C-alpha cells in the first residue's frame, strides 16, 4: 500500500556533530519543499532517522528504532534511514525492515525530496548511497533560522584508514569544500543570527583551498579571513588529526582573537605499539610535540581528546602508557570508548580481541582520571571573569546556560537573553559545569 505524500516531517539525528549539521540541512531542505516540522516522530508523516555507525551495535539499534515507529493502529509513517548506517547497509535495510521506504547516504541527502516522490510511487524502495562527484552542497537551499551557535561543514571524509574506523567507508574520501562556498555559507549563517561558528570535518585541519587571490590556504588561513566577517565573534573547529596540525593553524591560536582557546585533538592511545596497530601514523612523542607547540602559542588552551580502550592486543602495560599520557597532557575534557569491532575494518579481524570485562575495568579507570582532570580544569576558573555566549534556558526560572571560551557549560542565574554574549563572574565550579553571575 502506498503511503500518502507527507506534509509533516521529523528528523532524528544520532552520533557526531556532522550528523547534527546534516540533520539541520535536511530540515531546511524539507521545509523548502513545503513540508512543516512536526512536534515529534509520533505526529510526523515522514520520519528521517539520521544514523551513526561509529560504535556499538549501531545497525541493530536502528532496527529497533524503526520498530518503535509503528503506531497503535498498526500503521507506520513514511520512514527514511539516512546517515552512516544507511551508507553501510544500503538496500539491506528495507529487506530486513520492510516498513522502511527510503535509504539515503550522507553524500546523497540533497535528493531526499526526489526519493520521497519515488517512495510515494511505491514501485520499489528508494535507495541512494551514491557518492556523486558533484557535491550535495550546491543542491541544498541557503542556510536560515539560526540560534547563536552554528555548525558549518568545511571538510568531509577521511583517507587515513585507522584500522578500527568505519568513517572512510561511510563518509568517503577526504574532500574540502571550496573557499567561496565556505565564505558564502558563513555569511548566510551570520545573517541568520549566528555569532559562533564551529567548522566541522572528520579531519577538519586537513582542509585546504584556494583563496580569492588564488593562493593555497590551510584551515589557519581560512580562520584568519573568517575572523574579519562582521558579526562573527567566536570560531571553533573539530575534529583534528595530530599529523595535520600545521604552523598556520597553531599560530592562529596566538593571533586570532575570535578563535576560541580549545582544541579537540584525539590521540586514541598512549602506547606506540597500539598506535601502530591502529595505523594512526603518529607516535606518542610526535603528538606531545604538537601539544607543546599549541600550548606555546596559546598557554591557556583547553585540550580535549578521544580515547579507545581495549583495542585488540592492548596489554595492561599499553593501557598504563595511555594513563601516563593523560597524566602528562592534563585534559580539560575528553571522550572515551570501549573498542567496538566494526564490520569490514581491519581491526575487527585481528587476533587478541580483548574481553568485555577487561575493557569495562580499563574504561572505568581511564574515565576516573579524565573526570578528575576535567574537574581540576573547571576549578582553575573559579573567581575568573569570562565571556559567556548564552545558548539555552536552564532548569530554574530565569536561569540560562551558555558556553565559556573553553567550551565549559556555564549556568548564569540572572537571566540574560538567549544569544547574548555576557561577561560573567564564576562563583562555583562543578565537575561538569561552572556557575556564574553577570559581572557588574
Ligand atoms: N570503537 C571504539 N571507538 C571508536 N571510535 C571510532 N571508531 C571506534 C571503534 N571502532 C572513536 C574514536 C574516534 C571517535 C569519534 O570515536 O575515539 O575519535
Ligand atoms: Fe557516526 Fe562517524 Fe558517521 Fe559521524 S561520521 S555519524 S561519528 S559514523
CSV table of C-alpha atoms and ligand atoms in Angstrom, one decimal, residues 16 53-56 162-167 239-240 264 266-268 278 280 305-309 311 335-342 345 347, ligand 1:
chain,number,residue,atom,x,y,z
A,16,UNK,CA,28.6,13.2,15.7
A,53,UNK,CA,27.7,3.7,12.6
A,54,UNK,CA,30.8,4.6,14.6
A,55,UNK,CA,30.5,2.2,17.6
A,56,UNK,CA,28.3,-0.5,19.3
A,162,UNK,CA,42.7,3.9,11.1
A,163,UNK,CA,42.2,0.2,11.4
A,164,UNK,CA,39.3,0.5,13.8
A,165,UNK,CA,37.3,3.1,12.0
A,166,UNK,CA,34.3,3.0,9.5
A,167,UNK,CA,34.4,6.6,8.6
A,239,UNK,CA,37.8,17.2,14.7
A,240,UNK,CA,41.6,17.4,14.1
A,264,UNK,CA,39.9,18.6,20.3
A,266,UNK,CA,42.2,12.8,19.5
A,267,UNK,CA,45.2,10.6,20.3
A,268,UNK,CA,43.3,7.4,21.0
A,278,UNK,CA,45.7,1.4,14.8
A,280,UNK,CA,47.5,6.2,13.4
A,305,UNK,CA,40.7,14.2,23.1
A,306,UNK,CA,39.2,10.8,22.2
A,307,UNK,CA,40.5,7.5,23.7
A,308,UNK,CA,39.8,3.9,22.8
A,309,UNK,CA,40.4,1.2,25.5
A,311,UNK,CA,42.0,-2.2,21.1
A,335,UNK,CA,35.6,11.3,25.3
A,336,UNK,CA,36.5,7.7,25.8
A,337,UNK,CA,35.1,4.5,24.4
A,338,UNK,CA,35.5,0.7,24.6
A,339,UNK,CA,36.8,-0.6,21.3
A,340,UNK,CA,34.0,-1.9,19.1
A,341,UNK,CA,34.7,-4.1,16.2
A,342,UNK,CA,33.3,-2.5,13.0
A,345,UNK,CA,37.6,-2.8,9.2
A,347,UNK,CA,41.0,-4.4,13.4
B,1,LIG,N1,35.5,1.6,18.6
B,1,LIG,C1,35.5,2.5,19.6
B,1,LIG,N2,35.7,3.8,19.4
B,1,LIG,C2,35.8,4.2,18.1
B,1,LIG,N3,35.9,5.4,17.6
B,1,LIG,C3,36.0,5.4,16.3
B,1,LIG,N4,35.9,4.1,15.9
B,1,LIG,C4,35.8,3.3,17.0
B,1,LIG,C5,35.6,2.0,17.3
B,1,LIG,N5,35.6,1.1,16.3
B,1,LIG,C6,36.1,6.6,18.5
B,1,LIG,C7,37.4,7.3,18.3
B,1,LIG,C8,37.1,8.5,17.4
B,1,LIG,C9,35.7,8.8,17.9
B,1,LIG,C10,34.9,9.7,17.1
B,1,LIG,O1,35.1,7.6,18.1
B,1,LIG,O2,37.9,7.7,19.5
B,1,LIG,O3,38.0,9.6,17.6
